[in-house]
C-alpha atoms as an extended CHARMM CRD file, in Angstrom:
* protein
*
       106  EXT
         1         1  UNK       CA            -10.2930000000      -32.7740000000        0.0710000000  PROA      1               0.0000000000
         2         2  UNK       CA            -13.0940000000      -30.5430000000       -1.7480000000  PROA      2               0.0000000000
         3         3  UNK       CA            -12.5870000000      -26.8820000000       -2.3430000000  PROA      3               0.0000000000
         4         4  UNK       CA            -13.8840000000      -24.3370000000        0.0190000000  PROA      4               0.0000000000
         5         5  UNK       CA            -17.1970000000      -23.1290000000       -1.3140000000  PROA      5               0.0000000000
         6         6  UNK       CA            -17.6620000000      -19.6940000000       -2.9820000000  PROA      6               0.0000000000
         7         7  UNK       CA            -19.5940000000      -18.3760000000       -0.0180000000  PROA      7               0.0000000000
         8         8  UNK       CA            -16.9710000000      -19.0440000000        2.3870000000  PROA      8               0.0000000000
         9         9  UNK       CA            -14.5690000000      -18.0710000000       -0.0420000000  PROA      9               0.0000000000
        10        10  UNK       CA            -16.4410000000      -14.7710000000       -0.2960000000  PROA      10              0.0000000000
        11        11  UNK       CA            -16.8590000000      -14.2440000000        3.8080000000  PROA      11              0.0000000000
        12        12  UNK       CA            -13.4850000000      -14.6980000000        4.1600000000  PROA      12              0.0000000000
        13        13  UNK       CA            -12.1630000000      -12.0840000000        1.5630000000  PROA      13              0.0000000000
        14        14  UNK       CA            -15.0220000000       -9.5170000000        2.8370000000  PROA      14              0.0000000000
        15        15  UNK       CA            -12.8190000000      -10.1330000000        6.1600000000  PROA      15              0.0000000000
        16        16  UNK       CA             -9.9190000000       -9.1180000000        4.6390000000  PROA      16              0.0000000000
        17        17  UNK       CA            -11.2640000000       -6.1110000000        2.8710000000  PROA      17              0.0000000000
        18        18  UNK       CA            -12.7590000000       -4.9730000000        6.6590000000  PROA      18              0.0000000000
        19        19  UNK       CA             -9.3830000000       -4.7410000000        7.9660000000  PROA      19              0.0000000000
        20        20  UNK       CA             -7.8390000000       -3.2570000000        4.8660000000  PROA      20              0.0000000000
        21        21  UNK       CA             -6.2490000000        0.3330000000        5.2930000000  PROA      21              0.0000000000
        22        22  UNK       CA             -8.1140000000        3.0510000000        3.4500000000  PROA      22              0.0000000000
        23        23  UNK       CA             -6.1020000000        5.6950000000        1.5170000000  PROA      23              0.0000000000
        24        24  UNK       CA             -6.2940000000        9.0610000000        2.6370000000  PROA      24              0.0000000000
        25        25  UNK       CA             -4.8300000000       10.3920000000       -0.7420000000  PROA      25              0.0000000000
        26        26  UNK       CA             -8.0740000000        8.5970000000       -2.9040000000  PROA      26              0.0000000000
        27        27  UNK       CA            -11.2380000000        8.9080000000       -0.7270000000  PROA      27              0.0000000000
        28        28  UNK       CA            -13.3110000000        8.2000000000       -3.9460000000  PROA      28              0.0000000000
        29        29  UNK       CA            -11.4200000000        5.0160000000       -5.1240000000  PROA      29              0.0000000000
        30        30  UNK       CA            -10.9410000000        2.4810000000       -2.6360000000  PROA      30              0.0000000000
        31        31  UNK       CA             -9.0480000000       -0.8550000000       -2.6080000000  PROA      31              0.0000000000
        32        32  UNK       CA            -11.7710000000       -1.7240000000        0.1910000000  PROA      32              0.0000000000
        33        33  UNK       CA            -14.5380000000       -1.3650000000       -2.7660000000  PROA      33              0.0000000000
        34        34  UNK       CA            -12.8700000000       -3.5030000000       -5.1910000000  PROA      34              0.0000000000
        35        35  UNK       CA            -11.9400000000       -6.0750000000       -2.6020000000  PROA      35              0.0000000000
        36        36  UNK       CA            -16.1790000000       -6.2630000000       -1.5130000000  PROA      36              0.0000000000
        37        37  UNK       CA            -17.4480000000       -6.1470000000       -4.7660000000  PROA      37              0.0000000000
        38        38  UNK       CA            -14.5500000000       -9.1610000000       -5.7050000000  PROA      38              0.0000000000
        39        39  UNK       CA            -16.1480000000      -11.0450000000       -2.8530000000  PROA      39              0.0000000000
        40        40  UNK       CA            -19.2760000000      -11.3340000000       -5.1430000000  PROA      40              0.0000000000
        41        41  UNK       CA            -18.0340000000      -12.7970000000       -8.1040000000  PROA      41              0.0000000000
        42        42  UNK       CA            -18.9080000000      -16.3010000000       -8.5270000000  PROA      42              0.0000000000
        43        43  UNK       CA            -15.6950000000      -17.4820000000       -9.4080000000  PROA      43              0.0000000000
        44        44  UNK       CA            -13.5400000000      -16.2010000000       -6.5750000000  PROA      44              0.0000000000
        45        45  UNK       CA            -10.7480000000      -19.0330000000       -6.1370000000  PROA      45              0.0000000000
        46        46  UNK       CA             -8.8310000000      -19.6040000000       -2.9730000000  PROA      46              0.0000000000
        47        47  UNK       CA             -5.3110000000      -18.2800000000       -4.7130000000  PROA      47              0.0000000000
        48        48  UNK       CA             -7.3120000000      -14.8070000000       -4.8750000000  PROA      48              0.0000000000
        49        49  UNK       CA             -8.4450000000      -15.3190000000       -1.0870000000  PROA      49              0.0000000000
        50        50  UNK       CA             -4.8920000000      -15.8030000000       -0.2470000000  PROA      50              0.0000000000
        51        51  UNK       CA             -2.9020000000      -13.4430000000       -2.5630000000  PROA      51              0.0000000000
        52        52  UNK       CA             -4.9610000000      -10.4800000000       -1.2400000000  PROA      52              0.0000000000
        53        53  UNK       CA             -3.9400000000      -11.9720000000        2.4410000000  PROA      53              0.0000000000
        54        54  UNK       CA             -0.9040000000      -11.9880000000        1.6840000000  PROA      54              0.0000000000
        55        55  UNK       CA             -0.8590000000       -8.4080000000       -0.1190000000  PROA      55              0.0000000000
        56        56  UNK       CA             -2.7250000000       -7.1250000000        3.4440000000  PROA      56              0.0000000000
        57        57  UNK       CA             -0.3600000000       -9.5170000000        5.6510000000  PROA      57              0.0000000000
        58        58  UNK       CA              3.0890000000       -7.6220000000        4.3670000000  PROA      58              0.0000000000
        59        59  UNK       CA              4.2660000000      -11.4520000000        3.6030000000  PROA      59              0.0000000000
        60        60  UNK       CA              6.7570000000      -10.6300000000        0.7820000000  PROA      60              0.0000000000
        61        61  UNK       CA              7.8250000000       -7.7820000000        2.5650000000  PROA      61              0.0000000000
        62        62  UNK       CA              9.0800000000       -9.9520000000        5.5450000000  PROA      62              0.0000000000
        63        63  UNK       CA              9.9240000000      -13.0070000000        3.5150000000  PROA      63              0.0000000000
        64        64  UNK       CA             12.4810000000      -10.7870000000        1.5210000000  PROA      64              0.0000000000
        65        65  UNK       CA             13.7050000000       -7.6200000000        3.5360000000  PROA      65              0.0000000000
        66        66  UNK       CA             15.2850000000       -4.8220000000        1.8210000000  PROA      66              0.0000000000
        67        67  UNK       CA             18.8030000000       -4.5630000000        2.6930000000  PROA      67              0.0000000000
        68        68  UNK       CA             20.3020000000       -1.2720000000        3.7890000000  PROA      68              0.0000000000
        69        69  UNK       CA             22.1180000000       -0.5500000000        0.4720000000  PROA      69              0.0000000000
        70        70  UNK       CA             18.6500000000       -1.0370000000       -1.6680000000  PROA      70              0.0000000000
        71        71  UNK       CA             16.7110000000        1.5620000000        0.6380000000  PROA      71              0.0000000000
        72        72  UNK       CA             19.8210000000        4.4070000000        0.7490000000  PROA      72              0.0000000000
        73        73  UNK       CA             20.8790000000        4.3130000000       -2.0140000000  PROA      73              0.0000000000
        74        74  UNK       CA             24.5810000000        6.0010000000       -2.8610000000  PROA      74              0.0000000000
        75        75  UNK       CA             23.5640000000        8.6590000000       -5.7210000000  PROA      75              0.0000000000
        76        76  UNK       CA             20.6840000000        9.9090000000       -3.0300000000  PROA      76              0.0000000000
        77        77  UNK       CA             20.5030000000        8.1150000000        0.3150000000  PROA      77              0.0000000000
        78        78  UNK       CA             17.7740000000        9.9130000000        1.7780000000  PROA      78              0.0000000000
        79        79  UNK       CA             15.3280000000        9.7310000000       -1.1810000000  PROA      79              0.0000000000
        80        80  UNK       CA             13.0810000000        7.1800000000        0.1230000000  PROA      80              0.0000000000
        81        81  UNK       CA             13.1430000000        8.8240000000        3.6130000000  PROA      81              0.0000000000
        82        82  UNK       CA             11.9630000000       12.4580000000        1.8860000000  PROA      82              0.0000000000
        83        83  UNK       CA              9.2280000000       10.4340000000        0.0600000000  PROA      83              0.0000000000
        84        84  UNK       CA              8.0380000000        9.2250000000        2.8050000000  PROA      84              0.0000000000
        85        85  UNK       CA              8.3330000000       12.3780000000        4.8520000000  PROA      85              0.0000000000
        86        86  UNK       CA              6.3460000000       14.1120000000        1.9430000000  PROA      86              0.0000000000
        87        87  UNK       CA              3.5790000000       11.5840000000        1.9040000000  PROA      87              0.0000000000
        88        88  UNK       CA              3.1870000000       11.9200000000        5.8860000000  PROA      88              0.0000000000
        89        89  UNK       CA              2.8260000000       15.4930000000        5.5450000000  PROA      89              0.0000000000
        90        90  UNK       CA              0.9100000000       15.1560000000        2.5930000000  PROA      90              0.0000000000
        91        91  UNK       CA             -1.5560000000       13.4710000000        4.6950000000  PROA      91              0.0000000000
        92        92  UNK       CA             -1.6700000000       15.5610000000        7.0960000000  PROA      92              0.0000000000
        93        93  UNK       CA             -2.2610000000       18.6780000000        4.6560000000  PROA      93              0.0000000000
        94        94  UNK       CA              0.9600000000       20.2610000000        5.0670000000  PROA      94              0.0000000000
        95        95  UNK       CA              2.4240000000       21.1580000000        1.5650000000  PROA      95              0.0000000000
        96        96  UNK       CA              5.7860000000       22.5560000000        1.2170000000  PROA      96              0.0000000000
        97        97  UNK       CA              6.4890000000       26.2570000000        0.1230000000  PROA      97              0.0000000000
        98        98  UNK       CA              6.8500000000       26.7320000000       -3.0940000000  PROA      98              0.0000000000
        99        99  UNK       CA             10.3570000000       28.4190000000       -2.6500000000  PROA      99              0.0000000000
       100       100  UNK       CA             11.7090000000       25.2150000000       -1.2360000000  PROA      100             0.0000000000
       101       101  UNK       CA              9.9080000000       23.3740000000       -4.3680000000  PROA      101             0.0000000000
       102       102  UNK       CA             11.8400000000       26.1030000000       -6.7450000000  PROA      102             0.0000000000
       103       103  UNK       CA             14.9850000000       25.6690000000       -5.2950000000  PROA      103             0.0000000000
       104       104  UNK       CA             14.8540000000       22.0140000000       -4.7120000000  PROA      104             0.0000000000
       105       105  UNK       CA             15.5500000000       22.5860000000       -0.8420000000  PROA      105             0.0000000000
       106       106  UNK       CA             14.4810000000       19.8610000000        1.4240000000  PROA      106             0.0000000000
């Protein structure tokens, strides 16, 4: 069986960088850029194509779950919950006061 060509190759990862999430903390630098201006290269090869499916897709992610234990961890259990709760808000704008910051209150 022959290879896909280069320009299917290419279609197919300018599909994937269409449906790729953009990141509200780097409006200037883009995964979505990279991943179009990839597409061009004349020696895009299907493991490429399919790693940055897989990246989009979440496969490792579901292929290996995280158990309980690894995501609260026993010296800080809620430390990847407050990350995430500070990247949300950091999102949205909403920073939190710098007295909390000085007295390391969440």
């Amino acid at each position: 069986m022959a290879a896909p060509s280069t320009k299917i190759l290419s279609q197919k990862l300018s599909a994937i960088a269409e449906t790729w999430v953009k990141d509200p903390f780097r409006p200037n630098l883009q995964l979505q850029t990279f991943l179009k201006s990839l597409a061009a290269h004349p020696r895009l090869t299907p493991k490429a194509v399919e790693a940055t499916r897989a990246l989009r897709d979440d496969v490792m992610h579901k292929k290996y779950p995280l158990s309980a234990r690894m995501l609260r961890p026993a010296t800080s259990p809620l430390h990847y919950e407050r990350l995430l709760e500070g990247f949300q808000k950091s999102a949205q704008g909403i920073g939190r006061p710098w007295w909390k910051v000085f007295f390391g209150i969440w």
